[in-house]
Amino acid sequence: MFALLFSAINVLLYHYPFYIFVNSRLDILNANGFILLISLILCALLLNALVFYIGLYVLRKVGKGIIALFFIINAIAIYFINTYGVILDRSMIGNVVNTNYEESSAFMSIGLVVYLFLLGVLPSFFLFKIGIVYVSVKRFCIHIFLTLVVLLTIAYANSPNWLWVDKNSKTLGGLVMPWSYVVNTVRFYNHKNKSNQKQLVLPDAKIKNTSKSVVVLVIGESARSSNFSLYGYGKETNPLLSKIDNLHNFTTQSCATYTTAGLKCILEHKNTNKLYEILPNYLYRNGVDVIWKTTNWGEPEVTVPNFQNKQKLRTDCDSGICDYDEILLNDLENEIITSTKDKILIVLHTSTSHGPTYYKKYPKAFENFTPVCKSVELADCTEQELINAYDNTILYTDYLLANVISRLQTLEEYQSAMLFISDHGESLGENNLYMHGIPASLAPKEQLDIPFIVWQSGGSRALKTDQDHSQHNVFHSVLDFLAVDSPIFDEEMSIYEK
Ligand SMILES: [Zn+2]
């Protein structure tokens, strides 16, 4: 009762900005919007009660002290959210952590003192005034189990609303007290540690010959193989690729269901918990010209000088394609021809099939499958509309890949290859699941089955005929194609015949 009472106080006192935001993004007069609002409040109430309950039971008095501290920080946070409209996400925590005393004292005001007293000190006073009756361990466990069952039921019953939650997760997460600052402080330090993580240096490599060759590695985002007609899909989503000679597609599964882990698998020479020197860094250090172009994010640190992110690409772009992934292809042949090196790797990290707003990821001319879903509130769309929008992103991917290949075909003095592989798959409503991110061991096949499509210029290399494929083929195949000899090269893992 104590945990529930103070969870209710927490939900009541510190979530005004949260309700304002939900109300502005949701039609709460409509049945689905109303149910979602009630579900969000219930979840916040039960989750907080659960954490408070466990904290109080295990830590007793210390638990009370921590909740009081939360209330006081909540009061300060609410003051800043209401006054300055800030969102307590990871980068905002970074700002707070990096603020010095002089800067922070400038924020002192009467308003802040009033907030602190009414919303921080007063509830904390009652927290210590009221006594707690502790239950037996058995009842404690039963309470936790029942709360979890109710929470999971609410989550599952709301699965059509996950896209809405996902779309707004950053803001929602920044407005839920006290977890916005607790989780984002942890995320801030985690991220800081990760970006400082040194890549383990691989043994030096040697380039075996001086013939000119180029590999364009296209990394897909949330592309699943089952919606490619190359993989047997009923709709014609690969009208261009299906007409190209020397093109092959392999049955492949991703090693993870989220971007950062999928990228690590594509770029590393083997699957480990450590972080080894990734493909672009390794090749660049050993004399290959490497260009990385991206409209996405999530790769381990790329240290090649020619790194072109979305902002850089957009600054250099002045046509109708600047908002779409075709921007990655700008100047492609020129970059190859003007390179002073014999061996070139170009990585194009796309974002075309990223949800939930699939319809925004391709130009209008590619809206072939209609009608398309244009809302993140799934209740407003049929499943077919969602799939249509997704299929249009695959149709656009087909165009992008065919475009890369036709550009490479014009460079006759180069042996060239195009490799396309996705970071992970995507759920589009199968088993009531959407998007991706279910842990790989539990994930449905839609989130794991990815396209791995390769093309090489005529007479360059033959492909092995029977081989199992994974994202780790990429590293060894690129080394092989560019004739890079290395002690860590695994001939078995290359897709090319000797
Ligand atoms: Zn991804």
PDB file of N, CA and C in Angstrom, residues 51-118:
ATOM      1  N   VAL A  51       8.985  -0.872  -8.566  1.00  0.00           N
ATOM      2  CA  VAL A  51      10.369  -0.526  -8.223  1.00  0.00           C
ATOM      3  C   VAL A  51      10.455   0.004  -6.793  1.00  0.00           C
ATOM      4  N   PHE A  52       9.512   0.858  -6.407  1.00  0.00           N
ATOM      5  CA  PHE A  52       9.494   1.370  -5.025  1.00  0.00           C
ATOM      6  C   PHE A  52       9.338   0.212  -4.033  1.00  0.00           C
ATOM      7  N   TYR A  53       8.437  -0.711  -4.373  1.00  0.00           N
ATOM      8  CA  TYR A  53       8.139  -1.857  -3.500  1.00  0.00           C
ATOM      9  C   TYR A  53       9.403  -2.664  -3.262  1.00  0.00           C
ATOM     10  N   ILE A  54      10.090  -3.007  -4.348  1.00  0.00           N
ATOM     11  CA  ILE A  54      11.308  -3.809  -4.217  1.00  0.00           C
ATOM     12  C   ILE A  54      12.377  -3.012  -3.451  1.00  0.00           C
ATOM     13  N   GLY A  55      12.532  -1.744  -3.812  1.00  0.00           N
ATOM     14  CA  GLY A  55      13.541  -0.902  -3.155  1.00  0.00           C
ATOM     15  C   GLY A  55      13.288  -0.774  -1.665  1.00  0.00           C
ATOM     16  N   LEU A  56      12.020  -0.560  -1.291  1.00  0.00           N
ATOM     17  CA  LEU A  56      11.686  -0.387   0.124  1.00  0.00           C
ATOM     18  C   LEU A  56      11.848  -1.705   0.878  1.00  0.00           C
ATOM     19  N   TYR A  57      11.490  -2.788   0.221  1.00  0.00           N
ATOM     20  CA  TYR A  57      11.549  -4.090   0.897  1.00  0.00           C
ATOM     21  C   TYR A  57      12.998  -4.494   1.154  1.00  0.00           C
ATOM     22  N   VAL A  58      13.843  -4.274   0.165  1.00  0.00           N
ATOM     23  CA  VAL A  58      15.237  -4.706   0.273  1.00  0.00           C
ATOM     24  C   VAL A  58      16.059  -3.714   1.085  1.00  0.00           C
ATOM     25  N   LEU A  59      15.831  -2.416   0.861  1.00  0.00           N
ATOM     26  CA  LEU A  59      16.719  -1.398   1.461  1.00  0.00           C
ATOM     27  C   LEU A  59      16.124  -0.712   2.686  1.00  0.00           C
ATOM     28  N   ARG A  60      14.838  -0.992   2.988  1.00  0.00           N
ATOM     29  CA  ARG A  60      14.173  -0.412   4.160  1.00  0.00           C
ATOM     30  C   ARG A  60      14.341   1.112   4.236  1.00  0.00           C
ATOM     31  N   LYS A  61      14.977   1.609   5.292  1.00  0.00           N
ATOM     32  CA  LYS A  61      15.105   3.074   5.502  1.00  0.00           C
ATOM     33  C   LYS A  61      15.843   3.746   4.346  1.00  0.00           C
ATOM     34  N   VAL A  62      16.917   3.067   3.859  1.00  0.00           N
ATOM     35  CA  VAL A  62      17.699   3.635   2.758  1.00  0.00           C
ATOM     36  C   VAL A  62      16.793   3.817   1.536  1.00  0.00           C
ATOM     37  N   GLY A  63      15.873   2.850   1.345  1.00  0.00           N
ATOM     38  CA  GLY A  63      14.923   2.926   0.235  1.00  0.00           C
ATOM     39  C   GLY A  63      14.089   4.197   0.319  1.00  0.00           C
ATOM     40  N   LYS A  64      13.626   4.515   1.542  1.00  0.00           N
ATOM     41  CA  LYS A  64      12.858   5.747   1.742  1.00  0.00           C
ATOM     42  C   LYS A  64      13.697   6.958   1.370  1.00  0.00           C
ATOM     43  N   GLY A  65      14.949   6.946   1.805  1.00  0.00           N
ATOM     44  CA  GLY A  65      15.859   8.059   1.508  1.00  0.00           C
ATOM     45  C   GLY A  65      16.016   8.254   0.007  1.00  0.00           C
ATOM     46  N   ILE A  66      16.125   7.134  -0.749  1.00  0.00           N
ATOM     47  CA  ILE A  66      16.306   7.241  -2.206  1.00  0.00           C
ATOM     48  C   ILE A  66      15.057   7.828  -2.862  1.00  0.00           C
ATOM     49  N   ILE A  67      13.869   7.361  -2.391  1.00  0.00           N
ATOM     50  CA  ILE A  67      12.635   7.893  -2.984  1.00  0.00           C
ATOM     51  C   ILE A  67      12.513   9.395  -2.679  1.00  0.00           C
ATOM     52  N   ALA A  68      12.901   9.790  -1.454  1.00  0.00           N
ATOM     53  CA  ALA A  68      12.858  11.220  -1.101  1.00  0.00           C
ATOM     54  C   ALA A  68      13.791  12.011  -2.028  1.00  0.00           C
ATOM     55  N   LEU A  69      14.962  11.437  -2.297  1.00  0.00           N
ATOM     56  CA  LEU A  69      15.914  12.103  -3.199  1.00  0.00           C
ATOM     57  C   LEU A  69      15.312  12.241  -4.599  1.00  0.00           C
ATOM     58  N   PHE A  70      14.642  11.171  -5.049  1.00  0.00           N
ATOM     59  CA  PHE A  70      13.952  11.224  -6.353  1.00  0.00           C
ATOM     60  C   PHE A  70      12.950  12.374  -6.372  1.00  0.00           C
ATOM     61  N   PHE A  71      12.146  12.490  -5.293  1.00  0.00           N
ATOM     62  CA  PHE A  71      11.115  13.528  -5.251  1.00  0.00           C
ATOM     63  C   PHE A  71      11.751  14.912  -5.379  1.00  0.00           C
ATOM     64  N   ILE A  72      12.871  15.079  -4.687  1.00  0.00           N
ATOM     65  CA  ILE A  72      13.517  16.396  -4.713  1.00  0.00           C
ATOM     66  C   ILE A  72      14.089  16.687  -6.104  1.00  0.00           C
ATOM     67  N   ILE A  73      14.738  15.684  -6.713  1.00  0.00           N
ATOM     68  CA  ILE A  73      15.268  15.912  -8.075  1.00  0.00           C
ATOM     69  C   ILE A  73      14.097  16.068  -9.057  1.00  0.00           C
ATOM     70  N   ASN A  74      13.028  15.275  -8.865  1.00  0.00           N
ATOM     71  CA  ASN A  74      11.836  15.424  -9.712  1.00  0.00           C
ATOM     72  C   ASN A  74      11.343  16.862  -9.712  1.00  0.00           C
ATOM     73  N   ALA A  75      11.304  17.452  -8.501  1.00  0.00           N
ATOM     74  CA  ALA A  75      10.782  18.815  -8.370  1.00  0.00           C
ATOM     75  C   ALA A  75      11.634  19.780  -9.195  1.00  0.00           C
ATOM     76  N   ILE A  76      12.953  19.607  -9.112  1.00  0.00           N
ATOM     77  CA  ILE A  76      13.858  20.478  -9.875  1.00  0.00           C
ATOM     78  C   ILE A  76      13.661  20.234 -11.373  1.00  0.00           C
ATOM     79  N   ALA A  77      13.558  18.939 -11.742  1.00  0.00           N
ATOM     80  CA  ALA A  77      13.405  18.597 -13.164  1.00  0.00           C
ATOM     81  C   ALA A  77      12.126  19.196 -13.732  1.00  0.00           C
ATOM     82  N   ILE A  78      11.024  19.064 -12.964  1.00  0.00           N
ATOM     83  CA  ILE A  78       9.731  19.594 -13.422  1.00  0.00           C
ATOM     84  C   ILE A  78       9.807  21.110 -13.599  1.00  0.00           C
ATOM     85  N   TYR A  79      10.530  21.749 -12.685  1.00  0.00           N
ATOM     86  CA  TYR A  79      10.698  23.205 -12.807  1.00  0.00           C
ATOM     87  C   TYR A  79      11.360  23.539 -14.151  1.00  0.00           C
ATOM     88  N   PHE A  80      12.435  22.829 -14.486  1.00  0.00           N
ATOM     89  CA  PHE A  80      13.150  23.129 -15.730  1.00  0.00           C
ATOM     90  C   PHE A  80      12.336  22.754 -16.964  1.00  0.00           C
ATOM     91  N   ILE A  81      11.598  21.647 -16.873  1.00  0.00           N
ATOM     92  CA  ILE A  81      10.772  21.249 -18.017  1.00  0.00           C
ATOM     93  C   ILE A  81       9.681  22.296 -18.260  1.00  0.00           C
ATOM     94  N   ASN A  82       9.012  22.725 -17.168  1.00  0.00           N
ATOM     95  CA  ASN A  82       7.934  23.709 -17.310  1.00  0.00           C
ATOM     96  C   ASN A  82       8.449  25.080 -17.725  1.00  0.00           C
ATOM     97  N   THR A  83       9.608  25.449 -17.187  1.00  0.00           N
ATOM     98  CA  THR A  83      10.109  26.800 -17.438  1.00  0.00           C
ATOM     99  C   THR A  83      10.824  26.913 -18.778  1.00  0.00           C
ATOM    100  N   TYR A  84      11.641  25.917 -19.101  1.00  0.00           N
ATOM    101  CA  TYR A  84      12.482  26.032 -20.289  1.00  0.00           C
ATOM    102  C   TYR A  84      12.095  25.059 -21.408  1.00  0.00           C
ATOM    103  N   GLY A  85      11.092  24.207 -21.145  1.00  0.00           N
ATOM    104  CA  GLY A  85      10.660  23.252 -22.170  1.00  0.00           C
ATOM    105  C   GLY A  85      11.732  22.239 -22.546  1.00  0.00           C
ATOM    106  N   VAL A  86      12.639  21.926 -21.617  1.00  0.00           N
ATOM    107  CA  VAL A  86      13.688  20.952 -21.943  1.00  0.00           C
ATOM    108  C   VAL A  86      13.145  19.527 -21.858  1.00  0.00           C
ATOM    109  N   ILE A  87      13.818  18.623 -22.536  1.00  0.00           N
ATOM    110  CA  ILE A  87      13.522  17.194 -22.429  1.00  0.00           C
ATOM    111  C   ILE A  87      14.769  16.549 -21.829  1.00  0.00           C
ATOM    112  N   LEU A  88      14.575  15.731 -20.799  1.00  0.00           N
ATOM    113  CA  LEU A  88      15.749  15.147 -20.135  1.00  0.00           C
ATOM    114  C   LEU A  88      16.220  13.890 -20.857  1.00  0.00           C
ATOM    115  N   ASP A  89      16.725  14.053 -22.081  1.00  0.00           N
ATOM    116  CA  ASP A  89      17.265  12.896 -22.785  1.00  0.00           C
ATOM    117  C   ASP A  89      18.773  12.804 -22.539  1.00  0.00           C
ATOM    118  N   ARG A  90      19.418  11.896 -23.260  1.00  0.00           N
ATOM    119  CA  ARG A  90      20.827  11.629 -22.985  1.00  0.00           C
ATOM    120  C   ARG A  90      21.688  12.878 -23.173  1.00  0.00           C
ATOM    121  N   SER A  91      21.409  13.614 -24.252  1.00  0.00           N
ATOM    122  CA  SER A  91      22.276  14.761 -24.510  1.00  0.00           C
ATOM    123  C   SER A  91      22.044  15.867 -23.492  1.00  0.00           C
ATOM    124  N   MET A  92      20.779  15.977 -22.996  1.00  0.00           N
ATOM    125  CA  MET A  92      20.504  16.991 -21.984  1.00  0.00           C
ATOM    126  C   MET A  92      21.238  16.646 -20.682  1.00  0.00           C
ATOM    127  N   ILE A  93      21.272  15.352 -20.334  1.00  0.00           N
ATOM    128  CA  ILE A  93      22.029  14.938 -19.142  1.00  0.00           C
ATOM    129  C   ILE A  93      23.503  15.306 -19.331  1.00  0.00           C
ATOM    130  N   GLY A  94      23.993  15.125 -20.568  1.00  0.00           N
ATOM    131  CA  GLY A  94      25.371  15.526 -20.868  1.00  0.00           C
ATOM    132  C   GLY A  94      25.573  17.004 -20.565  1.00  0.00           C
ATOM    133  N   ASN A  95      24.598  17.830 -20.952  1.00  0.00           N
ATOM    134  CA  ASN A  95      24.691  19.265 -20.664  1.00  0.00           C
ATOM    135  C   ASN A  95      24.720  19.520 -19.168  1.00  0.00           C
ATOM    136  N   VAL A  96      23.830  18.792 -18.435  1.00  0.00           N
ATOM    137  CA  VAL A  96      23.755  18.998 -16.983  1.00  0.00           C
ATOM    138  C   VAL A  96      25.082  18.606 -16.329  1.00  0.00           C
ATOM    139  N   VAL A  97      25.598  17.429 -16.726  1.00  0.00           N
ATOM    140  CA  VAL A  97      26.836  16.931 -16.132  1.00  0.00           C
ATOM    141  C   VAL A  97      27.999  17.888 -16.402  1.00  0.00           C
ATOM    142  N   ASN A  98      27.971  18.517 -17.567  1.00  0.00           N
ATOM    143  CA  ASN A  98      29.082  19.392 -17.939  1.00  0.00           C
ATOM    144  C   ASN A  98      28.884  20.854 -17.528  1.00  0.00           C
ATOM    145  N   THR A  99      27.811  21.097 -16.747  1.00  0.00           N
ATOM    146  CA  THR A  99      27.557  22.476 -16.309  1.00  0.00           C
ATOM    147  C   THR A  99      28.368  22.782 -15.043  1.00  0.00           C
ATOM    148  N   ASN A 100      28.984  23.921 -14.992  1.00  0.00           N
ATOM    149  CA  ASN A 100      29.728  24.248 -13.761  1.00  0.00           C
ATOM    150  C   ASN A 100      28.850  25.050 -12.796  1.00  0.00           C
ATOM    151  N   TYR A 101      29.391  25.319 -11.604  1.00  0.00           N
ATOM    152  CA  TYR A 101      28.590  25.945 -10.564  1.00  0.00           C
ATOM    153  C   TYR A 101      28.081  27.321 -10.980  1.00  0.00           C
ATOM    154  N   GLU A 102      28.962  28.093 -11.614  1.00  0.00           N
ATOM    155  CA  GLU A 102      28.582  29.442 -12.001  1.00  0.00           C
ATOM    156  C   GLU A 102      27.385  29.429 -12.953  1.00  0.00           C
ATOM    157  N   GLU A 103      27.455  28.532 -13.939  1.00  0.00           N
ATOM    158  CA  GLU A 103      26.355  28.430 -14.896  1.00  0.00           C
ATOM    159  C   GLU A 103      25.066  28.033 -14.193  1.00  0.00           C
ATOM    160  N   SER A 104      25.173  27.041 -13.274  1.00  0.00           N
ATOM    161  CA  SER A 104      23.949  26.528 -12.656  1.00  0.00           C
ATOM    162  C   SER A 104      23.367  27.524 -11.666  1.00  0.00           C
ATOM    163  N   SER A 105      24.215  28.298 -10.997  1.00  0.00           N
ATOM    164  CA  SER A 105      23.671  29.253 -10.029  1.00  0.00           C
ATOM    165  C   SER A 105      22.868  30.341 -10.747  1.00  0.00           C
ATOM    166  N   ALA A 106      23.137  30.531 -12.029  1.00  0.00           N
ATOM    167  CA  ALA A 106      22.377  31.517 -12.798  1.00  0.00           C
ATOM    168  C   ALA A 106      20.917  31.112 -12.938  1.00  0.00           C
ATOM    169  N   PHE A 107      20.621  29.834 -12.717  1.00  0.00           N
ATOM    170  CA  PHE A 107      19.246  29.348 -12.846  1.00  0.00           C
ATOM    171  C   PHE A 107      18.446  29.515 -11.551  1.00  0.00           C
ATOM    172  N   MET A 108      19.103  29.889 -10.459  1.00  0.00           N
ATOM    173  CA  MET A 108      18.428  30.039  -9.178  1.00  0.00           C
ATOM    174  C   MET A 108      17.320  31.089  -9.273  1.00  0.00           C
ATOM    175  N   SER A 109      16.145  30.769  -8.734  1.00  0.00           N
ATOM    176  CA  SER A 109      15.053  31.741  -8.766  1.00  0.00           C
ATOM    177  C   SER A 109      14.046  31.404  -7.685  1.00  0.00           C
ATOM    178  N   ILE A 110      13.153  32.335  -7.420  1.00  0.00           N
ATOM    179  CA  ILE A 110      12.082  32.104  -6.440  1.00  0.00           C
ATOM    180  C   ILE A 110      11.238  30.912  -6.890  1.00  0.00           C
ATOM    181  N   GLY A 111      10.953  30.891  -8.195  1.00  0.00           N
ATOM    182  CA  GLY A 111      10.142  29.806  -8.733  1.00  0.00           C
ATOM    183  C   GLY A 111      10.731  28.452  -8.383  1.00  0.00           C
ATOM    184  N   LEU A 112      12.017  28.337  -8.538  1.00  0.00           N
ATOM    185  CA  LEU A 112      12.674  27.064  -8.266  1.00  0.00           C
ATOM    186  C   LEU A 112      12.532  26.680  -6.797  1.00  0.00           C
ATOM    187  N   VAL A 113      12.655  27.680  -5.902  1.00  0.00           N
ATOM    188  CA  VAL A 113      12.528  27.407  -4.465  1.00  0.00           C
ATOM    189  C   VAL A 113      11.106  26.937  -4.140  1.00  0.00           C
ATOM    190  N   VAL A 114      10.116  27.582  -4.763  1.00  0.00           N
ATOM    191  CA  VAL A 114       8.722  27.184  -4.527  1.00  0.00           C
ATOM    192  C   VAL A 114       8.498  25.744  -4.996  1.00  0.00           C
ATOM    193  N   TYR A 115       8.946  25.431  -6.204  1.00  0.00           N
ATOM    194  CA  TYR A 115       8.837  24.060  -6.722  1.00  0.00           C
ATOM    195  C   TYR A 115       9.490  23.079  -5.754  1.00  0.00           C
ATOM    196  N   LEU A 116      10.697  23.440  -5.329  1.00  0.00           N
ATOM    197  CA  LEU A 116      11.491  22.558  -4.480  1.00  0.00           C
ATOM    198  C   LEU A 116      10.758  22.275  -3.171  1.00  0.00           C
ATOM    199  N   PHE A 117      10.156  23.301  -2.599  1.00  0.00           N
ATOM    200  CA  PHE A 117       9.485  23.122  -1.316  1.00  0.00           C
ATOM    201  C   PHE A 117       8.178  22.330  -1.483  1.00  0.00           C
ATOM    202  N   LEU A 118       7.305  22.796  -2.421  1.00  0.00           N
ATOM    203  CA  LEU A 118       5.980  22.184  -2.553  1.00  0.00           C
ATOM    204  C   LEU A 118       6.059  20.766  -3.127  1.00  0.00           C
TER     205      LEU A 118
END
